Amino acid sequence: MHVVVYTTATRAASAAASLVIGHLSRKPELVVGLPTGNTPIPMYRALVRAHVNGRADFSRATTFNLDEFVGLGKGDAGSYHSFMASHLFDHVNLARGRAHVLDGRAADWREEIAAYERRIRRSGGLDLAVLGIGGNGHLGFNEPAEALEAQTHRVTLRPETRRANAQLFGGRWQAVPTHALSMGIGTILRARSVVLLATGPAKARIVARALSGRVSTRVPASLLQAHPDVVVVLDRDAAAALPARRF
Ligand code: GLP
């Protein structure tokens, strides 16, 4: 794992955006997995800025978001689809037909997850997965558990995860859906490259656990230790609990 630490969250987010832009310019038809959450918002801002300045062309790229709430979809307030529209899709030249988000409103969720997995495979798999990390170590919505699902699947969200997402639902965690659809840990780990972005003091403990602790499905992000091409982009606060000079 290659760990880079920046003084501020904004600088870390810009660095993550630069990594994405680098991948995109080396391979314009990049297939990239995208995260939601507060952490990537400044990264998306930097990507939009780069696009406006002519430094990022998404016209041949394909994106697959990591997850979506069950019961919510395109146009629903609180959905990750709406999040992506307002932070990225509406502002760059990404073809809408190639910007994939799981449909949490699909009448048949089993078909939806199978079709998503098929679409990812047909696109040749992820070249790059850009990830955030949940306070409990989750990736996408792959929650800590004794065993994880390799493929895209339906999950029951843990209470701490519903609380962490309350902001999207007017601060009411009870309003956060109880279930979600998520790309599987196998699909994420098959990405040829990974960029993990984490910022802020609230992530310090889990970042240290994921990067320097033992590999365990109880901390899904720790599985990234086994991936051959991971860049971890942190700000100073998120890096604060890492053992000195380990990286
Ligand atoms: C959600 C998403 C994750 C994301 C996590 C962290 O639960 N499903 O993909 O990494 O939140 O969010 P934040 O960046 O707001 O801490």
PDB file of C-alpha atoms and ligand atoms in Angstrom:
ATOM      1  CA  MET A   1       0.000   0.000   0.000  1.00  0.00           C
ATOM      2  CA  HIS A   2       1.210   3.425  -0.872  1.00  0.00           C
ATOM      3  CA  VAL A   3       0.084   5.963   1.739  1.00  0.00           C
ATOM      4  CA  VAL A   4       0.222   9.695   1.085  1.00  0.00           C
ATOM      5  CA  VAL A   5      -0.656  12.262   3.733  1.00  0.00           C
ATOM      6  CA  TYR A   6      -1.661  15.865   3.057  1.00  0.00           C
ATOM      7  CA  THR A   7      -1.988  18.749   5.497  1.00  0.00           C
ATOM      8  CA  THR A   8      -5.685  19.372   4.827  1.00  0.00           C
ATOM      9  CA  ALA A   9      -8.748  17.464   3.678  1.00  0.00           C
ATOM     10  CA  THR A  10      -9.064  19.746   0.653  1.00  0.00           C
ATOM     11  CA  ARG A  11      -5.521  18.959  -0.453  1.00  0.00           C
ATOM     12  CA  ALA A  12      -6.097  15.243   0.043  1.00  0.00           C
ATOM     13  CA  ALA A  13      -9.294  15.419  -2.007  1.00  0.00           C
ATOM     14  CA  SER A  14      -7.502  17.322  -4.809  1.00  0.00           C
ATOM     15  CA  ALA A  15      -4.757  14.699  -4.789  1.00  0.00           C
ATOM     16  CA  ALA A  16      -7.359  11.930  -5.134  1.00  0.00           C
ATOM     17  CA  ALA A  17      -8.947  13.872  -8.026  1.00  0.00           C
ATOM     18  CA  SER A  18      -5.514  14.172  -9.677  1.00  0.00           C
ATOM     19  CA  LEU A  19      -5.062  10.404  -9.437  1.00  0.00           C
ATOM     20  CA  VAL A  20      -8.422   9.890 -11.157  1.00  0.00           C
ATOM     21  CA  ILE A  21      -7.512  12.446 -13.846  1.00  0.00           C
ATOM     22  CA  GLY A  22      -4.176  10.673 -14.373  1.00  0.00           C
ATOM     23  CA  HIS A  23      -5.950   7.336 -14.910  1.00  0.00           C
ATOM     24  CA  LEU A  24      -8.439   9.021 -17.226  1.00  0.00           C
ATOM     25  CA  SER A  25      -5.796  10.621 -19.387  1.00  0.00           C
ATOM     26  CA  ARG A  26      -3.832   7.376 -19.663  1.00  0.00           C
ATOM     27  CA  LYS A  27      -7.035   5.478 -20.511  1.00  0.00           C
ATOM     28  CA  PRO A  28      -9.935   7.685 -21.707  1.00  0.00           C
ATOM     29  CA  GLU A  29     -12.309   4.692 -21.704  1.00  0.00           C
ATOM     30  CA  LEU A  30     -11.639   4.175 -17.976  1.00  0.00           C
ATOM     31  CA  VAL A  31     -14.114   2.037 -16.019  1.00  0.00           C
ATOM     32  CA  VAL A  32     -14.230   3.488 -12.550  1.00  0.00           C
ATOM     33  CA  GLY A  33     -16.059   2.658  -9.321  1.00  0.00           C
ATOM     34  CA  LEU A  34     -17.248   5.731  -7.426  1.00  0.00           C
ATOM     35  CA  PRO A  35     -18.052   6.401  -3.762  1.00  0.00           C
ATOM     36  CA  THR A  36     -20.518   8.649  -1.989  1.00  0.00           C
ATOM     37  CA  GLY A  37     -20.307  10.259   1.469  1.00  0.00           C
ATOM     38  CA  ASN A  38     -19.002  13.580   2.735  1.00  0.00           C
ATOM     39  CA  THR A  39     -15.356  12.713   2.142  1.00  0.00           C
ATOM     40  CA  PRO A  40     -15.433  12.600  -1.679  1.00  0.00           C
ATOM     41  CA  ILE A  41     -17.453  15.846  -2.087  1.00  0.00           C
ATOM     42  CA  PRO A  42     -14.319  18.054  -2.434  1.00  0.00           C
ATOM     43  CA  MET A  43     -12.828  15.415  -4.755  1.00  0.00           C
ATOM     44  CA  TYR A  44     -15.868  15.680  -7.030  1.00  0.00           C
ATOM     45  CA  ARG A  45     -15.594  19.481  -6.828  1.00  0.00           C
ATOM     46  CA  ALA A  46     -11.980  19.205  -8.009  1.00  0.00           C
ATOM     47  CA  LEU A  47     -12.980  16.838 -10.823  1.00  0.00           C
ATOM     48  CA  VAL A  48     -15.711  19.211 -12.013  1.00  0.00           C
ATOM     49  CA  ARG A  49     -13.243  22.113 -11.890  1.00  0.00           C
ATOM     50  CA  ALA A  50     -10.734  20.083 -13.903  1.00  0.00           C
ATOM     51  CA  HIS A  51     -13.425  19.267 -16.457  1.00  0.00           C
ATOM     52  CA  VAL A  52     -14.423  22.938 -16.784  1.00  0.00           C
ATOM     53  CA  ASN A  53     -10.753  23.835 -17.274  1.00  0.00           C
ATOM     54  CA  GLY A  54     -10.368  21.217 -19.981  1.00  0.00           C
ATOM     55  CA  ARG A  55      -8.182  18.896 -17.891  1.00  0.00           C
ATOM     56  CA  ALA A  56     -10.654  16.023 -17.464  1.00  0.00           C
ATOM     57  CA  ASP A  57     -12.626  14.448 -20.298  1.00  0.00           C
ATOM     58  CA  PHE A  58     -15.224  11.885 -19.196  1.00  0.00           C
ATOM     59  CA  SER A  59     -16.755  11.402 -22.655  1.00  0.00           C
ATOM     60  CA  ARG A  60     -15.472   7.836 -23.045  1.00  0.00           C
ATOM     61  CA  ALA A  61     -15.456   6.835 -19.362  1.00  0.00           C
ATOM     62  CA  THR A  62     -17.849   4.441 -17.652  1.00  0.00           C
ATOM     63  CA  THR A  63     -18.725   4.702 -13.964  1.00  0.00           C
ATOM     64  CA  PHE A  64     -20.272   2.277 -11.501  1.00  0.00           C
ATOM     65  CA  ASN A  65     -21.297   3.589  -8.114  1.00  0.00           C
ATOM     66  CA  LEU A  66     -20.575   1.382  -5.173  1.00  0.00           C
ATOM     67  CA  ASP A  67     -23.980   1.333  -3.565  1.00  0.00           C
ATOM     68  CA  GLU A  68     -27.533   2.636  -3.187  1.00  0.00           C
ATOM     69  CA  PHE A  69     -30.274   2.549  -0.566  1.00  0.00           C
ATOM     70  CA  VAL A  70     -33.090   0.059  -1.076  1.00  0.00           C
ATOM     71  CA  GLY A  71     -36.306   1.932  -1.833  1.00  0.00           C
ATOM     72  CA  LEU A  72     -34.560   4.957  -3.330  1.00  0.00           C
ATOM     73  CA  GLY A  73     -33.517   5.732  -6.863  1.00  0.00           C
ATOM     74  CA  LYS A  74     -32.954   8.405  -9.438  1.00  0.00           C
ATOM     75  CA  GLY A  75     -34.653  11.655  -8.433  1.00  0.00           C
ATOM     76  CA  ASP A  76     -35.338  10.623  -4.821  1.00  0.00           C
ATOM     77  CA  ALA A  77     -33.939  13.017  -2.235  1.00  0.00           C
ATOM     78  CA  GLY A  78     -31.435  11.111  -0.129  1.00  0.00           C
ATOM     79  CA  SER A  79     -30.576   8.612  -2.855  1.00  0.00           C
ATOM     80  CA  TYR A  80     -26.954   8.180  -3.833  1.00  0.00           C
ATOM     81  CA  HIS A  81     -28.117   8.600  -7.415  1.00  0.00           C
ATOM     82  CA  SER A  82     -29.266  12.158  -6.585  1.00  0.00           C
ATOM     83  CA  PHE A  83     -26.007  12.732  -4.717  1.00  0.00           C
ATOM     84  CA  MET A  84     -24.011  11.756  -7.796  1.00  0.00           C
ATOM     85  CA  ALA A  85     -26.162  13.887 -10.094  1.00  0.00           C
ATOM     86  CA  SER A  86     -25.640  16.987  -8.004  1.00  0.00           C
ATOM     87  CA  HIS A  87     -21.937  16.436  -7.281  1.00  0.00           C
ATOM     88  CA  LEU A  88     -20.693  15.009 -10.583  1.00  0.00           C
ATOM     89  CA  PHE A  89     -23.017  13.720 -13.299  1.00  0.00           C
ATOM     90  CA  ASP A  90     -24.784  17.054 -13.951  1.00  0.00           C
ATOM     91  CA  HIS A  91     -21.482  18.892 -14.354  1.00  0.00           C
ATOM     92  CA  VAL A  92     -19.242  16.734 -16.542  1.00  0.00           C
ATOM     93  CA  ASN A  93     -19.445  15.184 -20.006  1.00  0.00           C
ATOM     94  CA  LEU A  94     -20.049  11.651 -18.773  1.00  0.00           C
ATOM     95  CA  ALA A  95     -22.597   9.850 -20.996  1.00  0.00           C
ATOM     96  CA  ARG A  96     -25.666   9.199 -18.819  1.00  0.00           C
ATOM     97  CA  GLY A  97     -25.964   5.718 -20.274  1.00  0.00           C
ATOM     98  CA  ARG A  98     -22.510   4.899 -18.940  1.00  0.00           C
ATOM     99  CA  ALA A  99     -23.002   6.388 -15.446  1.00  0.00           C
ATOM    100  CA  HIS A 100     -24.313   3.384 -13.551  1.00  0.00           C
ATOM    101  CA  VAL A 101     -25.910   3.461 -10.127  1.00  0.00           C
ATOM    102  CA  LEU A 102     -27.735   0.508  -8.629  1.00  0.00           C
ATOM    103  CA  ASP A 103     -31.488   1.132  -8.685  1.00  0.00           C
ATOM    104  CA  GLY A 104     -32.771   0.818  -5.133  1.00  0.00           C
ATOM    105  CA  ARG A 105     -36.321   1.044  -6.463  1.00  0.00           C
ATOM    106  CA  ALA A 106     -35.988  -1.905  -8.829  1.00  0.00           C
ATOM    107  CA  ALA A 107     -39.058  -4.119  -8.571  1.00  0.00           C
ATOM    108  CA  ASP A 108     -36.815  -7.191  -8.588  1.00  0.00           C
ATOM    109  CA  TRP A 109     -33.661  -6.470  -6.588  1.00  0.00           C
ATOM    110  CA  ARG A 110     -32.230  -9.927  -7.325  1.00  0.00           C
ATOM    111  CA  GLU A 111     -32.319  -9.169 -11.033  1.00  0.00           C
ATOM    112  CA  GLU A 112     -30.929  -5.674 -10.385  1.00  0.00           C
ATOM    113  CA  ILE A 113     -27.829  -6.932  -8.548  1.00  0.00           C
ATOM    114  CA  ALA A 114     -27.225  -9.684 -11.098  1.00  0.00           C
ATOM    115  CA  ALA A 115     -27.587  -7.222 -13.994  1.00  0.00           C
ATOM    116  CA  TYR A 116     -25.203  -4.771 -12.308  1.00  0.00           C
ATOM    117  CA  GLU A 117     -22.559  -7.430 -11.899  1.00  0.00           C
ATOM    118  CA  ARG A 118     -23.053  -8.452 -15.542  1.00  0.00           C
ATOM    119  CA  ARG A 119     -22.692  -4.854 -16.723  1.00  0.00           C
ATOM    120  CA  ILE A 120     -19.443  -4.454 -14.780  1.00  0.00           C
ATOM    121  CA  ARG A 121     -18.079  -7.640 -16.307  1.00  0.00           C
ATOM    122  CA  ARG A 122     -19.187  -6.689 -19.812  1.00  0.00           C
ATOM    123  CA  SER A 123     -17.333  -3.383 -19.367  1.00  0.00           C
ATOM    124  CA  GLY A 124     -14.191  -5.400 -18.640  1.00  0.00           C
ATOM    125  CA  GLY A 125     -14.233  -4.947 -14.842  1.00  0.00           C
ATOM    126  CA  LEU A 126     -13.155  -1.889 -12.897  1.00  0.00           C
ATOM    127  CA  ASP A 127      -9.883  -0.292 -13.928  1.00  0.00           C
ATOM    128  CA  LEU A 128     -10.032   1.872 -10.842  1.00  0.00           C
ATOM    129  CA  ALA A 129     -12.091   1.783  -7.650  1.00  0.00           C
ATOM    130  CA  VAL A 130     -12.220   5.055  -5.753  1.00  0.00           C
ATOM    131  CA  LEU A 131     -13.270   4.296  -2.199  1.00  0.00           C
ATOM    132  CA  GLY A 132     -14.162   5.975   1.058  1.00  0.00           C
ATOM    133  CA  ILE A 133     -14.174   4.150   4.370  1.00  0.00           C
ATOM    134  CA  GLY A 134     -17.034   3.894   6.852  1.00  0.00           C
ATOM    135  CA  GLY A 135     -16.314   4.590  10.521  1.00  0.00           C
ATOM    136  CA  ASN A 136     -16.708   0.852  11.123  1.00  0.00           C
ATOM    137  CA  GLY A 137     -14.381  -0.052   8.248  1.00  0.00           C
ATOM    138  CA  HIS A 138     -17.000  -0.731   5.617  1.00  0.00           C
ATOM    139  CA  LEU A 139     -16.275  -0.346   1.912  1.00  0.00           C
ATOM    140  CA  GLY A 140     -19.290   0.622  -0.167  1.00  0.00           C
ATOM    141  CA  PHE A 141     -21.903  -1.003   2.059  1.00  0.00           C
ATOM    142  CA  ASN A 142     -19.883  -4.132   2.768  1.00  0.00           C
ATOM    143  CA  GLU A 143     -20.476  -4.052   6.500  1.00  0.00           C
ATOM    144  CA  PRO A 144     -18.194  -5.777   9.040  1.00  0.00           C
ATOM    145  CA  ALA A 145     -19.237  -9.416   9.334  1.00  0.00           C
ATOM    146  CA  GLU A 146     -17.931 -12.901   9.867  1.00  0.00           C
ATOM    147  CA  ALA A 147     -18.095 -13.446   6.118  1.00  0.00           C
ATOM    148  CA  LEU A 148     -18.479 -11.048   3.199  1.00  0.00           C
ATOM    149  CA  GLU A 149     -20.270 -11.329  -0.125  1.00  0.00           C
ATOM    150  CA  ALA A 150     -17.990 -11.317  -3.159  1.00  0.00           C
ATOM    151  CA  GLN A 151     -20.662 -10.230  -5.625  1.00  0.00           C
ATOM    152  CA  THR A 152     -23.063  -7.307  -5.720  1.00  0.00           C
ATOM    153  CA  HIS A 153     -25.719  -8.025  -3.109  1.00  0.00           C
ATOM    154  CA  ARG A 154     -28.400  -6.700  -0.744  1.00  0.00           C
ATOM    155  CA  VAL A 155     -27.310  -5.780   2.794  1.00  0.00           C
ATOM    156  CA  THR A 156     -28.903  -4.885   6.095  1.00  0.00           C
ATOM    157  CA  LEU A 157     -27.355  -1.641   7.276  1.00  0.00           C
ATOM    158  CA  ARG A 158     -25.922  -1.493  10.765  1.00  0.00           C
ATOM    159  CA  PRO A 159     -27.284   1.175  13.149  1.00  0.00           C
ATOM    160  CA  GLU A 160     -23.962   3.085  13.135  1.00  0.00           C
ATOM    161  CA  THR A 161     -24.060   3.201   9.337  1.00  0.00           C
ATOM    162  CA  ARG A 162     -27.629   4.525   9.334  1.00  0.00           C
ATOM    163  CA  ARG A 163     -26.557   7.192  11.837  1.00  0.00           C
ATOM    164  CA  ALA A 164     -23.554   8.127   9.680  1.00  0.00           C
ATOM    165  CA  ASN A 165     -25.894   8.663   6.715  1.00  0.00           C
ATOM    166  CA  ALA A 166     -28.530  10.669   8.642  1.00  0.00           C
ATOM    167  CA  GLN A 167     -27.402  13.936   7.088  1.00  0.00           C
ATOM    168  CA  LEU A 168     -28.897  12.877   3.744  1.00  0.00           C
ATOM    169  CA  PHE A 169     -32.260  12.465   5.509  1.00  0.00           C
ATOM    170  CA  GLY A 170     -32.612  15.759   7.379  1.00  0.00           C
ATOM    171  CA  GLY A 171     -30.507  14.497  10.282  1.00  0.00           C
ATOM    172  CA  ARG A 172     -33.050  11.775  11.178  1.00  0.00           C
ATOM    173  CA  TRP A 173     -31.262   8.442  11.294  1.00  0.00           C
ATOM    174  CA  GLN A 174     -34.567   6.603  11.641  1.00  0.00           C
ATOM    175  CA  ALA A 175     -35.408   7.910   8.163  1.00  0.00           C
ATOM    176  CA  VAL A 176     -32.326   6.232   6.668  1.00  0.00           C
ATOM    177  CA  PRO A 177     -33.356   3.054   4.826  1.00  0.00           C
ATOM    178  CA  THR A 178     -32.644  -0.188   6.640  1.00  0.00           C
ATOM    179  CA  HIS A 179     -31.268  -1.957   3.562  1.00  0.00           C
ATOM    180  CA  ALA A 180     -28.986  -1.186   0.667  1.00  0.00           C
ATOM    181  CA  LEU A 181     -27.576  -2.733  -2.487  1.00  0.00           C
ATOM    182  CA  SER A 182     -23.794  -2.816  -2.631  1.00  0.00           C
ATOM    183  CA  MET A 183     -21.066  -3.848  -4.983  1.00  0.00           C
ATOM    184  CA  GLY A 184     -19.443  -6.951  -3.491  1.00  0.00           C
ATOM    185  CA  ILE A 185     -16.034  -7.016  -1.893  1.00  0.00           C
ATOM    186  CA  GLY A 186     -14.775  -9.340  -4.658  1.00  0.00           C
ATOM    187  CA  THR A 187     -15.913  -6.946  -7.376  1.00  0.00           C
ATOM    188  CA  ILE A 188     -14.138  -4.103  -5.564  1.00  0.00           C
ATOM    189  CA  LEU A 189     -10.940  -6.097  -4.999  1.00  0.00           C
ATOM    190  CA  ARG A 190     -10.832  -7.139  -8.658  1.00  0.00           C
ATOM    191  CA  ALA A 191     -10.384  -3.460  -9.617  1.00  0.00           C
ATOM    192  CA  ARG A 192      -6.961  -3.153 -11.197  1.00  0.00           C
ATOM    193  CA  SER A 193      -6.160  -0.069  -9.104  1.00  0.00           C
ATOM    194  CA  VAL A 194      -7.640   1.345  -5.930  1.00  0.00           C
ATOM    195  CA  VAL A 195      -7.613   4.844  -4.461  1.00  0.00           C
ATOM    196  CA  LEU A 196      -8.871   5.076  -0.876  1.00  0.00           C
ATOM    197  CA  LEU A 197      -9.614   8.576   0.391  1.00  0.00           C
ATOM    198  CA  ALA A 198     -10.105   9.248   4.113  1.00  0.00           C
ATOM    199  CA  THR A 199     -10.052  12.559   5.924  1.00  0.00           C
ATOM    200  CA  GLY A 200     -10.852  13.980   9.349  1.00  0.00           C
ATOM    201  CA  PRO A 201     -10.121  12.917  12.924  1.00  0.00           C
ATOM    202  CA  ALA A 202     -13.185  10.648  13.093  1.00  0.00           C
ATOM    203  CA  LYS A 203     -11.465   8.277  10.623  1.00  0.00           C
ATOM    204  CA  ALA A 204      -8.077   8.087  12.394  1.00  0.00           C
ATOM    205  CA  ARG A 205      -8.801   4.966  14.446  1.00  0.00           C
ATOM    206  CA  ILE A 206     -10.351   2.929  11.638  1.00  0.00           C
ATOM    207  CA  VAL A 207      -7.682   3.993   9.122  1.00  0.00           C
ATOM    208  CA  ALA A 208      -4.962   2.746  11.481  1.00  0.00           C
ATOM    209  CA  ARG A 209      -6.884  -0.479  12.093  1.00  0.00           C
ATOM    210  CA  ALA A 210      -7.504  -1.072   8.371  1.00  0.00           C
ATOM    211  CA  LEU A 211      -3.980  -0.273   7.209  1.00  0.00           C
ATOM    212  CA  SER A 212      -1.840  -1.670   9.991  1.00  0.00           C
ATOM    213  CA  GLY A 213      -4.033  -4.200  11.798  1.00  0.00           C
ATOM    214  CA  ARG A 214      -4.665  -7.813  10.845  1.00  0.00           C
ATOM    215  CA  VAL A 215      -6.685  -8.537   7.746  1.00  0.00           C
ATOM    216  CA  SER A 216     -10.223  -9.364   8.802  1.00  0.00           C
ATOM    217  CA  THR A 217     -13.731  -9.317   7.376  1.00  0.00           C
ATOM    218  CA  ARG A 218     -14.620  -7.544  10.655  1.00  0.00           C
ATOM    219  CA  VAL A 219     -12.829  -4.566   9.094  1.00  0.00           C
ATOM    220  CA  PRO A 220     -13.650  -4.887   5.394  1.00  0.00           C
ATOM    221  CA  ALA A 221     -11.186  -2.127   4.407  1.00  0.00           C
ATOM    222  CA  SER A 222      -8.324  -4.217   5.868  1.00  0.00           C
ATOM    223  CA  LEU A 223      -8.736  -6.568   2.883  1.00  0.00           C
ATOM    224  CA  LEU A 224      -7.151  -3.840   0.776  1.00  0.00           C
ATOM    225  CA  GLN A 225      -3.838  -4.834   2.378  1.00  0.00           C
ATOM    226  CA  ALA A 226      -3.939  -7.843   0.063  1.00  0.00           C
ATOM    227  CA  HIS A 227      -4.463  -5.764  -3.091  1.00  0.00           C
ATOM    228  CA  PRO A 228      -1.400  -5.134  -5.261  1.00  0.00           C
ATOM    229  CA  ASP A 229      -2.148  -1.538  -6.293  1.00  0.00           C
ATOM    230  CA  VAL A 230      -3.660   0.676  -3.615  1.00  0.00           C
ATOM    231  CA  VAL A 231      -2.971   4.352  -3.008  1.00  0.00           C
ATOM    232  CA  VAL A 232      -4.333   5.602   0.316  1.00  0.00           C
ATOM    233  CA  VAL A 233      -4.811   9.363   0.361  1.00  0.00           C
ATOM    234  CA  LEU A 234      -5.195  10.870   3.829  1.00  0.00           C
ATOM    235  CA  ASP A 235      -5.164  14.203   5.535  1.00  0.00           C
ATOM    236  CA  ARG A 236      -3.103  14.658   8.689  1.00  0.00           C
ATOM    237  CA  ASP A 237      -6.094  14.085  10.956  1.00  0.00           C
ATOM    238  CA  ALA A 238      -7.033  10.756   9.395  1.00  0.00           C
ATOM    239  CA  ALA A 239      -3.376   9.645   9.497  1.00  0.00           C
ATOM    240  CA  ALA A 240      -2.924  10.595  13.164  1.00  0.00           C
ATOM    241  CA  ALA A 241      -3.180   7.073  14.636  1.00  0.00           C
ATOM    242  CA  LEU A 242      -0.984   5.299  12.073  1.00  0.00           C
ATOM    243  CA  PRO A 243       2.083   3.717  13.632  1.00  0.00           C
ATOM    244  CA  ALA A 244       5.072   5.989  12.977  1.00  0.00           C
ATOM    245  CA  ARG A 245       7.234   5.204   9.941  1.00  0.00           C
ATOM    246  CA  ARG A 246       5.390   2.047   9.156  1.00  0.00           C
ATOM    247  CA  PHE A 247       4.664   3.326   5.653  1.00  0.00           C
TER     248      PHE A 247
HETATM  249  C1  GLP B   1     -21.400   5.562   3.264  1.00  0.00           C
HETATM  250  C2  GLP B   1     -21.027   4.928   1.936  1.00  0.00           C
HETATM  251  C3  GLP B   1     -19.567   4.535   1.902  1.00  0.00           C
HETATM  252  C4  GLP B   1     -18.715   5.695   2.398  1.00  0.00           C
HETATM  253  C5  GLP B   1     -19.051   5.965   3.817  1.00  0.00           C
HETATM  254  C6  GLP B   1     -18.229   7.061   4.462  1.00  0.00           C
HETATM  255  O1  GLP B   1     -21.838   4.664   4.214  1.00  0.00           O
HETATM  256  N1  GLP B   1     -21.830   3.809   1.620  1.00  0.00           N
HETATM  257  O2  GLP B   1     -19.220   4.159   0.578  1.00  0.00           O
HETATM  258  O3  GLP B   1     -17.347   5.377   2.267  1.00  0.00           O
HETATM  259  O4  GLP B   1     -20.412   6.355   3.851  1.00  0.00           O
HETATM  260  O5  GLP B   1     -18.851   8.290   4.373  1.00  0.00           O
HETATM  261  P1  GLP B   1     -18.202   9.653   4.794  1.00  0.00           P
HETATM  262  O6  GLP B   1     -17.252  10.021   3.742  1.00  0.00           O
HETATM  263  O7  GLP B   1     -19.369  10.617   4.857  1.00  0.00           O
HETATM  264  O8  GLP B   1     -17.557   9.451   6.115  1.00  0.00           O
END
